[in-house]
Amino acid sequence: MIKQIPHLLSADQVREIKSFCEKADFVDGRISNPHSKVKNNLHLGDMDIYEKTSQLMMDALAASEDFQNFALPHNIAPPLITRYEIGMHYGLHPDSAVIPLPQGPLRSDLSCTIFLNDPNSYEGGALRITLGDSAMRFKGAAGSAIVYPSNTLHEVEAVVSGQRLVAISFIQSRIADNARRHLLYELSEVAALEGLGMSDENHNRLQSVKYNLSRMWMDV
C-alpha cells in the first residue's frame, strides 16, 4: 500500500529547509551507492546543515498521526535532501534491504519521499512506482510526502527543466510484513471513521482484534 501525506511540513518549515539548501554544498549522489549504474543525482554534502534539516523533518514525522499509524515506525533514517538538475534521474530499482546508519543497521520496510519544491517549478522528475504490470507517478506539493514499500521497483524520471528537491528516508516498521501492516492500518481507519457511531461492544471487539494481531506480529 502507498500512503500520501499531504501536509507533513508547513510552508514555514519548507521555506526554512530550502533556505538551508541555498547555502549548502551538494555532492554526487553515487557516494552512497558507488556501484549503481542507474543513479544520477546530488546529495546534501554539508553535515551541519544535514543534521539541522533532518532533525526538522524527523520531528515532523514524529508529529504526523497519519505517518505513525501507517508506518508503525521502530526506527527512521534521518531524511537526506536530494537534488536533481536538468537531465538527472534515478533509474528503475528497489531500495536496499539494509541501510547502514551510525547507530546500527536499519531494515528498510518502507521508503519515504518528502517533496520540498513546487511541482510546477520543474518538468519531469516524477516518482514512478511499479505495481505489477502497472505504474503510478507522483509529483507531490511542497511539504507533502509519500510512503511506499521499499521492495517495490521505482524510479525518478529525468528532469527536463527546473530543479527537483526532495528528501529521502527509510523506515524500519514494528511490523515487517507489508500485508499485515496494511490490515492493522485498515482496522485503525475503520475505528477512526466510525467514531462515536459504533457501539461500545463493537468498538471493544474491533480493538481486541487489532491488539491481538499486534501482539502476534509486532516487533517491540
mmCIF file with all atom_site columns, C-alpha atoms in Angstrom:
data_model
loop_
_atom_site.group_PDB
_atom_site.id
_atom_site.type_symbol
_atom_site.label_atom_id
_atom_site.label_alt_id
_atom_site.label_comp_id
_atom_site.label_asym_id
_atom_site.label_entity_id
_atom_site.label_seq_id
_atom_site.pdbx_PDB_ins_code
_atom_site.Cartn_x
_atom_site.Cartn_y
_atom_site.Cartn_z
_atom_site.occupancy
_atom_site.B_iso_or_equiv
_atom_site.pdbx_formal_charge
_atom_site.auth_seq_id
_atom_site.auth_comp_id
_atom_site.auth_asym_id
_atom_site.auth_atom_id
_atom_site.pdbx_PDB_model_num
ATOM 1   C CA . MET A 1 1   ? 0.000   0.000   0.000   1.00 0.00 ? 1   MET A CA 1
ATOM 2   C CA . ILE A 1 2   ? 1.100   3.528   -0.792  1.00 0.00 ? 2   ILE A CA 1
ATOM 3   C CA . LYS A 1 3   ? 0.292   6.382   1.584   1.00 0.00 ? 3   LYS A CA 1
ATOM 4   C CA . GLN A 1 4   ? 0.318   10.047  0.608   1.00 0.00 ? 4   GLN A CA 1
ATOM 5   C CA . ILE A 1 5   ? 0.644   12.581  3.438   1.00 0.00 ? 5   ILE A CA 1
ATOM 6   C CA . PRO A 1 6   ? -0.467  15.987  2.091   1.00 0.00 ? 6   PRO A CA 1
ATOM 7   C CA . HIS A 1 7   ? 0.805   18.340  4.802   1.00 0.00 ? 7   HIS A CA 1
ATOM 8   C CA . LEU A 1 8   ? 3.759   16.758  6.550   1.00 0.00 ? 8   LEU A CA 1
ATOM 9   C CA . LEU A 1 9   ? 5.657   20.075  6.585   1.00 0.00 ? 9   LEU A CA 1
ATOM 10  C CA . SER A 1 10  ? 4.219   23.552  6.952   1.00 0.00 ? 10  SER A CA 1
ATOM 11  C CA . ALA A 1 11  ? 5.009   26.290  4.448   1.00 0.00 ? 11  ALA A CA 1
ATOM 12  C CA . ASP A 1 12  ? 7.329   27.899  7.020   1.00 0.00 ? 12  ASP A CA 1
ATOM 13  C CA . GLN A 1 13  ? 9.188   24.614  7.535   1.00 0.00 ? 13  GLN A CA 1
ATOM 14  C CA . VAL A 1 14  ? 9.611   24.182  3.780   1.00 0.00 ? 14  VAL A CA 1
ATOM 15  C CA . ARG A 1 15  ? 10.992  27.720  3.470   1.00 0.00 ? 15  ARG A CA 1
ATOM 16  C CA . GLU A 1 16  ? 13.418  27.104  6.338   1.00 0.00 ? 16  GLU A CA 1
ATOM 17  C CA . ILE A 1 17  ? 14.709  23.885  4.789   1.00 0.00 ? 17  ILE A CA 1
ATOM 18  C CA . LYS A 1 18  ? 15.093  25.480  1.354   1.00 0.00 ? 18  LYS A CA 1
ATOM 19  C CA . SER A 1 19  ? 16.965  28.435  2.848   1.00 0.00 ? 19  SER A CA 1
ATOM 20  C CA . PHE A 1 20  ? 19.461  25.970  4.344   1.00 0.00 ? 20  PHE A CA 1
ATOM 21  C CA . CYS A 1 21  ? 19.811  24.256  0.946   1.00 0.00 ? 21  CYS A CA 1
ATOM 22  C CA . GLU A 1 22  ? 20.624  27.536  -0.801  1.00 0.00 ? 22  GLU A CA 1
ATOM 23  C CA . LYS A 1 23  ? 23.874  27.849  1.165   1.00 0.00 ? 23  LYS A CA 1
ATOM 24  C CA . ALA A 1 24  ? 24.755  24.142  1.326   1.00 0.00 ? 24  ALA A CA 1
ATOM 25  C CA . ASP A 1 25  ? 27.176  22.054  -0.694  1.00 0.00 ? 25  ASP A CA 1
ATOM 26  C CA . PHE A 1 26  ? 25.822  19.108  -2.679  1.00 0.00 ? 26  PHE A CA 1
ATOM 27  C CA . VAL A 1 27  ? 27.872  16.081  -3.765  1.00 0.00 ? 27  VAL A CA 1
ATOM 28  C CA . ASP A 1 28  ? 27.480  13.280  -6.305  1.00 0.00 ? 28  ASP A CA 1
ATOM 29  C CA . GLY A 1 29  ? 24.680  11.012  -5.060  1.00 0.00 ? 29  GLY A CA 1
ATOM 30  C CA . ARG A 1 30  ? 26.628  7.917   -6.065  1.00 0.00 ? 30  ARG A CA 1
ATOM 31  C CA . ILE A 1 31  ? 28.796  8.449   -2.993  1.00 0.00 ? 31  ILE A CA 1
ATOM 32  C CA . SER A 1 32  ? 26.158  6.434   -1.094  1.00 0.00 ? 32  SER A CA 1
ATOM 33  C CA . ASN A 1 33  ? 25.982  3.736   -3.797  1.00 0.00 ? 33  ASN A CA 1
ATOM 34  C CA . PRO A 1 34  ? 29.177  3.810   -5.866  1.00 0.00 ? 34  PRO A CA 1
ATOM 35  C CA . HIS A 1 35  ? 28.308  0.646   -7.819  1.00 0.00 ? 35  HIS A CA 1
ATOM 36  C CA . SER A 1 36  ? 24.940  1.906   -9.051  1.00 0.00 ? 36  SER A CA 1
ATOM 37  C CA . LYS A 1 37  ? 24.573  2.221   -12.818 1.00 0.00 ? 37  LYS A CA 1
ATOM 38  C CA . VAL A 1 38  ? 21.184  3.967   -12.613 1.00 0.00 ? 38  VAL A CA 1
ATOM 39  C CA . LYS A 1 39  ? 21.702  6.693   -10.001 1.00 0.00 ? 39  LYS A CA 1
ATOM 40  C CA . ASN A 1 40  ? 22.306  10.231  -11.228 1.00 0.00 ? 40  ASN A CA 1
ATOM 41  C CA . ASN A 1 41  ? 21.557  12.893  -8.624  1.00 0.00 ? 41  ASN A CA 1
ATOM 42  C CA . LEU A 1 42  ? 23.096  15.076  -5.918  1.00 0.00 ? 42  LEU A CA 1
ATOM 43  C CA . HIS A 1 43  ? 23.027  14.649  -2.144  1.00 0.00 ? 43  HIS A CA 1
ATOM 44  C CA . LEU A 1 44  ? 23.369  17.267  0.569   1.00 0.00 ? 44  LEU A CA 1
ATOM 45  C CA . GLY A 1 45  ? 27.041  17.225  1.499   1.00 0.00 ? 45  GLY A CA 1
ATOM 46  C CA . ASP A 1 46  ? 27.125  19.680  4.408   1.00 0.00 ? 46  ASP A CA 1
ATOM 47  C CA . MET A 1 47  ? 26.957  17.676  7.654   1.00 0.00 ? 47  MET A CA 1
ATOM 48  C CA . ASP A 1 48  ? 25.918  20.596  9.852   1.00 0.00 ? 48  ASP A CA 1
ATOM 49  C CA . ILE A 1 49  ? 23.018  21.510  7.567   1.00 0.00 ? 49  ILE A CA 1
ATOM 50  C CA . TYR A 1 50  ? 22.132  17.823  7.170   1.00 0.00 ? 50  TYR A CA 1
ATOM 51  C CA . GLU A 1 51  ? 21.746  17.482  10.932  1.00 0.00 ? 51  GLU A CA 1
ATOM 52  C CA . LYS A 1 52  ? 19.555  20.591  11.179  1.00 0.00 ? 52  LYS A CA 1
ATOM 53  C CA . THR A 1 53  ? 17.277  19.762  8.248   1.00 0.00 ? 53  THR A CA 1
ATOM 54  C CA . SER A 1 54  ? 16.977  16.066  9.052   1.00 0.00 ? 54  SER A CA 1
ATOM 55  C CA . GLN A 1 55  ? 16.005  16.821  12.657  1.00 0.00 ? 55  GLN A CA 1
ATOM 56  C CA . LEU A 1 56  ? 13.313  19.219  11.476  1.00 0.00 ? 56  LEU A CA 1
ATOM 57  C CA . MET A 1 57  ? 11.847  16.528  9.204   1.00 0.00 ? 57  MET A CA 1
ATOM 58  C CA . MET A 1 58  ? 12.233  13.796  11.837  1.00 0.00 ? 58  MET A CA 1
ATOM 59  C CA . ASP A 1 59  ? 10.193  15.953  14.227  1.00 0.00 ? 59  ASP A CA 1
ATOM 60  C CA . ALA A 1 60  ? 7.511   16.355  11.553  1.00 0.00 ? 60  ALA A CA 1
ATOM 61  C CA . LEU A 1 61  ? 7.348   12.591  11.001  1.00 0.00 ? 61  LEU A CA 1
ATOM 62  C CA . ALA A 1 62  ? 7.083   12.009  14.741  1.00 0.00 ? 62  ALA A CA 1
ATOM 63  C CA . ALA A 1 63  ? 4.221   14.514  14.964  1.00 0.00 ? 63  ALA A CA 1
ATOM 64  C CA . SER A 1 64  ? 2.282   13.130  11.974  1.00 0.00 ? 64  SER A CA 1
ATOM 65  C CA . GLU A 1 65  ? -0.532  10.852  13.113  1.00 0.00 ? 65  GLU A CA 1
ATOM 66  C CA . ASP A 1 66  ? -1.061  9.688   9.527   1.00 0.00 ? 66  ASP A CA 1
ATOM 67  C CA . PHE A 1 67  ? 2.571   8.636   9.210   1.00 0.00 ? 67  PHE A CA 1
ATOM 68  C CA . GLN A 1 68  ? 2.720   6.977   12.623  1.00 0.00 ? 68  GLN A CA 1
ATOM 69  C CA . ASN A 1 69  ? -0.470  4.973   12.082  1.00 0.00 ? 69  ASN A CA 1
ATOM 70  C CA . PHE A 1 70  ? 0.553   3.855   8.606   1.00 0.00 ? 70  PHE A CA 1
ATOM 71  C CA . ALA A 1 71  ? 4.257   3.093   9.142   1.00 0.00 ? 71  ALA A CA 1
ATOM 72  C CA . LEU A 1 72  ? 4.290   1.927   12.779  1.00 0.00 ? 72  LEU A CA 1
ATOM 73  C CA . PRO A 1 73  ? 7.937   3.042   12.863  1.00 0.00 ? 73  PRO A CA 1
ATOM 74  C CA . HIS A 1 74  ? 10.545  1.352   15.017  1.00 0.00 ? 74  HIS A CA 1
ATOM 75  C CA . ASN A 1 75  ? 13.487  3.217   13.501  1.00 0.00 ? 75  ASN A CA 1
ATOM 76  C CA . ILE A 1 76  ? 13.720  6.015   10.929  1.00 0.00 ? 76  ILE A CA 1
ATOM 77  C CA . ALA A 1 77  ? 16.733  7.020   8.871   1.00 0.00 ? 77  ALA A CA 1
ATOM 78  C CA . PRO A 1 78  ? 17.285  10.796  9.159   1.00 0.00 ? 78  PRO A CA 1
ATOM 79  C CA . PRO A 1 79  ? 15.922  12.261  5.890   1.00 0.00 ? 79  PRO A CA 1
ATOM 80  C CA . LEU A 1 80  ? 18.623  13.202  3.391   1.00 0.00 ? 80  LEU A CA 1
ATOM 81  C CA . ILE A 1 81  ? 17.966  16.022  0.927   1.00 0.00 ? 81  ILE A CA 1
ATOM 82  C CA . THR A 1 82  ? 18.492  15.067  -2.708  1.00 0.00 ? 82  THR A CA 1
ATOM 83  C CA . ARG A 1 83  ? 18.616  17.401  -5.705  1.00 0.00 ? 83  ARG A CA 1
ATOM 84  C CA . TYR A 1 84  ? 18.039  16.663  -9.385  1.00 0.00 ? 84  TYR A CA 1
ATOM 85  C CA . GLU A 1 85  ? 19.268  19.099  -12.017 1.00 0.00 ? 85  GLU A CA 1
ATOM 86  C CA . ILE A 1 86  ? 18.275  19.040  -15.695 1.00 0.00 ? 86  ILE A CA 1
ATOM 87  C CA . GLY A 1 87  ? 18.949  15.603  -17.183 1.00 0.00 ? 87  GLY A CA 1
ATOM 88  C CA . MET A 1 88  ? 19.377  13.881  -13.826 1.00 0.00 ? 88  MET A CA 1
ATOM 89  C CA . HIS A 1 89  ? 17.322  10.809  -12.980 1.00 0.00 ? 89  HIS A CA 1
ATOM 90  C CA . TYR A 1 90  ? 17.347  7.612   -10.929 1.00 0.00 ? 90  TYR A CA 1
ATOM 91  C CA . GLY A 1 91  ? 16.640  4.503   -12.975 1.00 0.00 ? 91  GLY A CA 1
ATOM 92  C CA . LEU A 1 92  ? 14.362  1.635   -12.002 1.00 0.00 ? 92  LEU A CA 1
ATOM 93  C CA . HIS A 1 93  ? 15.467  -0.030  -8.755  1.00 0.00 ? 93  HIS A CA 1
ATOM 94  C CA . PRO A 1 94  ? 14.342  -1.483  -5.412  1.00 0.00 ? 94  PRO A CA 1
ATOM 95  C CA . ASP A 1 95  ? 15.813  0.011   -2.255  1.00 0.00 ? 95  ASP A CA 1
ATOM 96  C CA . SER A 1 96  ? 18.479  -1.860  -0.334  1.00 0.00 ? 96  SER A CA 1
ATOM 97  C CA . ALA A 1 97  ? 17.152  -4.208  2.340   1.00 0.00 ? 97  ALA A CA 1
ATOM 98  C CA . VAL A 1 98  ? 19.571  -2.877  4.968   1.00 0.00 ? 98  VAL A CA 1
ATOM 99  C CA . ILE A 1 99  ? 20.556  0.776   5.401   1.00 0.00 ? 99  ILE A CA 1
ATOM 100 C CA . PRO A 1 100 ? 23.782  1.372   7.360   1.00 0.00 ? 100 PRO A CA 1
ATOM 101 C CA . LEU A 1 101 ? 23.427  4.090   9.990   1.00 0.00 ? 101 LEU A CA 1
ATOM 102 C CA . PRO A 1 102 ? 25.904  5.313   12.637  1.00 0.00 ? 102 PRO A CA 1
ATOM 103 C CA . GLN A 1 103 ? 23.744  3.819   15.403  1.00 0.00 ? 103 GLN A CA 1
ATOM 104 C CA . GLY A 1 104 ? 23.444  0.474   13.609  1.00 0.00 ? 104 GLY A CA 1
ATOM 105 C CA . PRO A 1 105 ? 21.796  -1.102  10.565  1.00 0.00 ? 105 PRO A CA 1
ATOM 106 C CA . LEU A 1 106 ? 18.169  -0.351  9.662   1.00 0.00 ? 106 LEU A CA 1
ATOM 107 C CA . ARG A 1 107 ? 15.939  -2.843  7.834   1.00 0.00 ? 107 ARG A CA 1
ATOM 108 C CA . SER A 1 108 ? 14.148  -0.876  5.120   1.00 0.00 ? 108 SER A CA 1
ATOM 109 C CA . ASP A 1 109 ? 10.492  -1.897  5.204   1.00 0.00 ? 109 ASP A CA 1
ATOM 110 C CA . LEU A 1 110 ? 9.219   1.431   3.874   1.00 0.00 ? 110 LEU A CA 1
ATOM 111 C CA . SER A 1 111 ? 10.689  4.275   1.849   1.00 0.00 ? 111 SER A CA 1
ATOM 112 C CA . CYS A 1 112 ? 9.601   7.889   2.166   1.00 0.00 ? 112 CYS A CA 1
ATOM 113 C CA . THR A 1 113 ? 9.964   10.812  -0.231  1.00 0.00 ? 113 THR A CA 1
ATOM 114 C CA . ILE A 1 114 ? 9.328   14.302  1.151   1.00 0.00 ? 114 ILE A CA 1
ATOM 115 C CA . PHE A 1 115 ? 8.712   16.874  -1.585  1.00 0.00 ? 115 PHE A CA 1
ATOM 116 C CA . LEU A 1 116 ? 10.371  20.261  -0.986  1.00 0.00 ? 116 LEU A CA 1
ATOM 117 C CA . ASN A 1 117 ? 9.573   22.402  -4.010  1.00 0.00 ? 117 ASN A CA 1
ATOM 118 C CA . ASP A 1 118 ? 6.565   23.309  -6.124  1.00 0.00 ? 118 ASP A CA 1
ATOM 119 C CA . PRO A 1 119 ? 5.895   20.561  -8.703  1.00 0.00 ? 119 PRO A CA 1
ATOM 120 C CA . ASN A 1 120 ? 5.148   23.276  -11.269 1.00 0.00 ? 120 ASN A CA 1
ATOM 121 C CA . SER A 1 121 ? 8.680   24.644  -10.891 1.00 0.00 ? 121 SER A CA 1
ATOM 122 C CA . TYR A 1 122 ? 10.201  21.692  -12.755 1.00 0.00 ? 122 TYR A CA 1
ATOM 123 C CA . GLU A 1 123 ? 9.265   19.425  -15.663 1.00 0.00 ? 123 GLU A CA 1
ATOM 124 C CA . GLY A 1 124 ? 9.815   15.680  -15.493 1.00 0.00 ? 124 GLY A CA 1
ATOM 125 C CA . GLY A 1 125 ? 11.216  14.276  -12.265 1.00 0.00 ? 125 GLY A CA 1
ATOM 126 C CA . ALA A 1 126 ? 8.137   12.264  -11.294 1.00 0.00 ? 126 ALA A CA 1
ATOM 127 C CA . LEU A 1 127 ? 8.496   9.404   -8.832  1.00 0.00 ? 127 LEU A CA 1
ATOM 128 C CA . ARG A 1 128 ? 7.262   6.355   -10.735 1.00 0.00 ? 128 ARG A CA 1
ATOM 129 C CA . ILE A 1 129 ? 6.324   3.296   -8.658  1.00 0.00 ? 129 ILE A CA 1
ATOM 130 C CA . THR A 1 130 ? 5.728   -0.024  -10.414 1.00 0.00 ? 130 THR A CA 1
ATOM 131 C CA . LEU A 1 131 ? 2.877   -2.215  -9.157  1.00 0.00 ? 131 LEU A CA 1
ATOM 132 C CA . GLY A 1 132 ? 2.712   -5.447  -11.125 1.00 0.00 ? 132 GLY A CA 1
ATOM 133 C CA . ASP A 1 133 ? 2.038   -4.559  -14.744 1.00 0.00 ? 133 ASP A CA 1
ATOM 134 C CA . SER A 1 134 ? 1.022   -1.004  -13.883 1.00 0.00 ? 134 SER A CA 1
ATOM 135 C CA . ALA A 1 135 ? 2.790   2.095   -12.639 1.00 0.00 ? 135 ALA A CA 1
ATOM 136 C CA . MET A 1 136 ? 1.823   5.187   -10.656 1.00 0.00 ? 136 MET A CA 1
ATOM 137 C CA . ARG A 1 137 ? 3.506   8.593   -10.999 1.00 0.00 ? 137 ARG A CA 1
ATOM 138 C CA . PHE A 1 138 ? 3.795   11.183  -8.219  1.00 0.00 ? 138 PHE A CA 1
ATOM 139 C CA . LYS A 1 139 ? 4.896   14.837  -8.088  1.00 0.00 ? 139 LYS A CA 1
ATOM 140 C CA . GLY A 1 140 ? 3.779   15.990  -4.669  1.00 0.00 ? 140 GLY A CA 1
ATOM 141 C CA . ALA A 1 141 ? 3.190   19.528  -3.463  1.00 0.00 ? 141 ALA A CA 1
ATOM 142 C CA . ALA A 1 142 ? 5.928   21.156  -1.387  1.00 0.00 ? 142 ALA A CA 1
ATOM 143 C CA . GLY A 1 143 ? 5.667   19.845  2.173   1.00 0.00 ? 143 GLY A CA 1
ATOM 144 C CA . SER A 1 144 ? 3.847   16.650  1.221   1.00 0.00 ? 144 SER A CA 1
ATOM 145 C CA . ALA A 1 145 ? 5.252   13.136  1.485   1.00 0.00 ? 145 ALA A CA 1
ATOM 146 C CA . ILE A 1 146 ? 4.673   9.685   0.078   1.00 0.00 ? 146 ILE A CA 1
ATOM 147 C CA . VAL A 1 147 ? 5.428   6.409   1.860   1.00 0.00 ? 147 VAL A CA 1
ATOM 148 C CA . TYR A 1 148 ? 5.691   3.118   -0.031  1.00 0.00 ? 148 TYR A CA 1
ATOM 149 C CA . PRO A 1 149 ? 7.156   -0.387  0.442   1.00 0.00 ? 149 PRO A CA 1
ATOM 150 C CA . SER A 1 150 ? 10.903  -0.403  -0.085  1.00 0.00 ? 150 SER A CA 1
ATOM 151 C CA . ASN A 1 151 ? 10.766  -3.622  -2.099  1.00 0.00 ? 151 ASN A CA 1
ATOM 152 C CA . THR A 1 152 ? 8.725   -2.047  -4.903  1.00 0.00 ? 152 THR A CA 1
ATOM 153 C CA . LEU A 1 153 ? 10.507  -1.202  -8.132  1.00 0.00 ? 153 LEU A CA 1
ATOM 154 C CA . HIS A 1 154 ? 10.546  2.569   -8.551  1.00 0.00 ? 154 HIS A CA 1
ATOM 155 C CA . GLU A 1 155 ? 12.411  5.309   -10.369 1.00 0.00 ? 155 GLU A CA 1
ATOM 156 C CA . VAL A 1 156 ? 12.743  9.077   -10.691 1.00 0.00 ? 156 VAL A CA 1
ATOM 157 C CA . GLU A 1 157 ? 12.129  10.201  -14.243 1.00 0.00 ? 157 GLU A CA 1
ATOM 158 C CA . ALA A 1 158 ? 14.612  12.577  -15.855 1.00 0.00 ? 158 ALA A CA 1
ATOM 159 C CA . VAL A 1 159 ? 14.224  16.256  -15.015 1.00 0.00 ? 159 VAL A CA 1
ATOM 160 C CA . VAL A 1 160 ? 13.562  18.193  -18.241 1.00 0.00 ? 160 VAL A CA 1
ATOM 161 C CA . SER A 1 161 ? 13.655  21.713  -16.806 1.00 0.00 ? 161 SER A CA 1
ATOM 162 C CA . GLY A 1 162 ? 13.989  23.348  -13.410 1.00 0.00 ? 162 GLY A CA 1
ATOM 163 C CA . GLN A 1 163 ? 15.195  21.567  -10.304 1.00 0.00 ? 163 GLN A CA 1
ATOM 164 C CA . ARG A 1 164 ? 13.691  18.742  -8.237  1.00 0.00 ? 164 ARG A CA 1
ATOM 165 C CA . LEU A 1 165 ? 14.333  18.974  -4.487  1.00 0.00 ? 165 LEU A CA 1
ATOM 166 C CA . VAL A 1 166 ? 13.223  16.178  -2.168  1.00 0.00 ? 166 VAL A CA 1
ATOM 167 C CA . ALA A 1 167 ? 14.300  14.398  0.994   1.00 0.00 ? 167 ALA A CA 1
ATOM 168 C CA . ILE A 1 168 ? 14.573  10.627  1.243   1.00 0.00 ? 168 ILE A CA 1
ATOM 169 C CA . SER A 1 169 ? 14.162  8.440   4.312   1.00 0.00 ? 169 SER A CA 1
ATOM 170 C CA . PHE A 1 170 ? 13.794  4.745   5.138   1.00 0.00 ? 170 PHE A CA 1
ATOM 171 C CA . ILE A 1 171 ? 11.688  3.231   7.885   1.00 0.00 ? 171 ILE A CA 1
ATOM 172 C CA . GLN A 1 172 ? 12.037  0.011   9.835   1.00 0.00 ? 172 GLN A CA 1
ATOM 173 C CA . SER A 1 173 ? 8.495   -0.775  10.909  1.00 0.00 ? 173 SER A CA 1
ATOM 174 C CA . ARG A 1 174 ? 7.438   -2.652  14.006  1.00 0.00 ? 174 ARG A CA 1
ATOM 175 C CA . ILE A 1 175 ? 5.699   -4.967  11.545  1.00 0.00 ? 175 ILE A CA 1
ATOM 176 C CA . ALA A 1 176 ? 7.958   -6.037  8.690   1.00 0.00 ? 176 ALA A CA 1
ATOM 177 C CA . ASP A 1 177 ? 5.269   -7.672  6.564   1.00 0.00 ? 177 ASP A CA 1
ATOM 178 C CA . ASN A 1 178 ? 3.503   -5.145  4.328   1.00 0.00 ? 178 ASN A CA 1
ATOM 179 C CA . ALA A 1 179 ? 0.218   -7.101  4.157   1.00 0.00 ? 179 ALA A CA 1
ATOM 180 C CA . ARG A 1 180 ? -0.037  -7.472  7.937   1.00 0.00 ? 180 ARG A CA 1
ATOM 181 C CA . ARG A 1 181 ? 0.807   -3.820  8.492   1.00 0.00 ? 181 ARG A CA 1
ATOM 182 C CA . HIS A 1 182 ? -1.877  -2.831  5.994   1.00 0.00 ? 182 HIS A CA 1
ATOM 183 C CA . LEU A 1 183 ? -4.505  -4.938  7.785   1.00 0.00 ? 183 LEU A CA 1
ATOM 184 C CA . LEU A 1 184 ? -3.761  -3.209  11.099  1.00 0.00 ? 184 LEU A CA 1
ATOM 185 C CA . TYR A 1 185 ? -3.906  0.184   9.411   1.00 0.00 ? 185 TYR A CA 1
ATOM 186 C CA . GLU A 1 186 ? -7.311  -0.657  7.913   1.00 0.00 ? 186 GLU A CA 1
ATOM 187 C CA . LEU A 1 187 ? -8.639  -1.685  11.328  1.00 0.00 ? 187 LEU A CA 1
ATOM 188 C CA . SER A 1 188 ? -7.443  1.621   12.793  1.00 0.00 ? 188 SER A CA 1
ATOM 189 C CA . GLU A 1 189 ? -9.060  3.542   9.935   1.00 0.00 ? 189 GLU A CA 1
ATOM 190 C CA . VAL A 1 190 ? -12.399 1.782   10.394  1.00 0.00 ? 190 VAL A CA 1
ATOM 191 C CA . ALA A 1 191 ? -12.373 2.561   14.125  1.00 0.00 ? 191 ALA A CA 1
ATOM 192 C CA . ALA A 1 192 ? -11.498 6.210   13.420  1.00 0.00 ? 192 ALA A CA 1
ATOM 193 C CA . LEU A 1 193 ? -14.097 6.639   10.665  1.00 0.00 ? 193 LEU A CA 1
ATOM 194 C CA . GLU A 1 194 ? -16.922 5.011   12.621  1.00 0.00 ? 194 GLU A CA 1
ATOM 195 C CA . GLY A 1 195 ? -16.032 7.008   15.734  1.00 0.00 ? 195 GLY A CA 1
ATOM 196 C CA . LEU A 1 196 ? -18.904 7.588   18.119  1.00 0.00 ? 196 LEU A CA 1
ATOM 197 C CA . GLY A 1 197 ? -21.327 5.872   15.736  1.00 0.00 ? 197 GLY A CA 1
ATOM 198 C CA . MET A 1 198 ? -20.001 2.464   16.733  1.00 0.00 ? 198 MET A CA 1
ATOM 199 C CA . SER A 1 199 ? -21.487 0.721   19.750  1.00 0.00 ? 199 SER A CA 1
ATOM 200 C CA . ASP A 1 200 ? -19.188 0.179   22.734  1.00 0.00 ? 200 ASP A CA 1
ATOM 201 C CA . GLU A 1 201 ? -19.488 -3.578  22.253  1.00 0.00 ? 201 GLU A CA 1
ATOM 202 C CA . ASN A 1 202 ? -18.401 -3.499  18.616  1.00 0.00 ? 202 ASN A CA 1
ATOM 203 C CA . HIS A 1 203 ? -15.652 -0.962  19.316  1.00 0.00 ? 203 HIS A CA 1
ATOM 204 C CA . ASN A 1 204 ? -14.232 -3.218  22.016  1.00 0.00 ? 204 ASN A CA 1
ATOM 205 C CA . ARG A 1 205 ? -14.396 -6.233  19.703  1.00 0.00 ? 205 ARG A CA 1
ATOM 206 C CA . LEU A 1 206 ? -12.599 -4.329  16.956  1.00 0.00 ? 206 LEU A CA 1
ATOM 207 C CA . GLN A 1 207 ? -9.909  -3.102  19.339  1.00 0.00 ? 207 GLN A CA 1
ATOM 208 C CA . SER A 1 208 ? -9.458  -6.610  20.712  1.00 0.00 ? 208 SER A CA 1
ATOM 209 C CA . VAL A 1 209 ? -8.814  -7.980  17.220  1.00 0.00 ? 209 VAL A CA 1
ATOM 210 C CA . LYS A 1 210 ? -6.373  -5.177  16.453  1.00 0.00 ? 210 LYS A CA 1
ATOM 211 C CA . TYR A 1 211 ? -4.444  -5.550  19.724  1.00 0.00 ? 211 TYR A CA 1
ATOM 212 C CA . ASN A 1 212 ? -4.224  -9.337  19.485  1.00 0.00 ? 212 ASN A CA 1
ATOM 213 C CA . LEU A 1 213 ? -2.965  -9.199  15.921  1.00 0.00 ? 213 LEU A CA 1
ATOM 214 C CA . SER A 1 214 ? -0.410  -6.620  17.057  1.00 0.00 ? 214 SER A CA 1
ATOM 215 C CA . ARG A 1 215 ? 0.772   -8.997  19.788  1.00 0.00 ? 215 ARG A CA 1
ATOM 216 C CA . MET A 1 216 ? 1.187   -11.755 17.214  1.00 0.00 ? 216 MET A CA 1
ATOM 217 C CA . TRP A 1 217 ? 3.006   -9.709  14.587  1.00 0.00 ? 217 TRP A CA 1
ATOM 218 C CA . MET A 1 218 ? 4.747   -6.752  16.192  1.00 0.00 ? 218 MET A CA 1
ATOM 219 C CA . ASP A 1 219 ? 8.443   -6.379  16.974  1.00 0.00 ? 219 ASP A CA 1
ATOM 220 C CA . VAL A 1 220 ? 8.853   -4.226  20.063  1.00 0.00 ? 220 VAL A CA 1
#
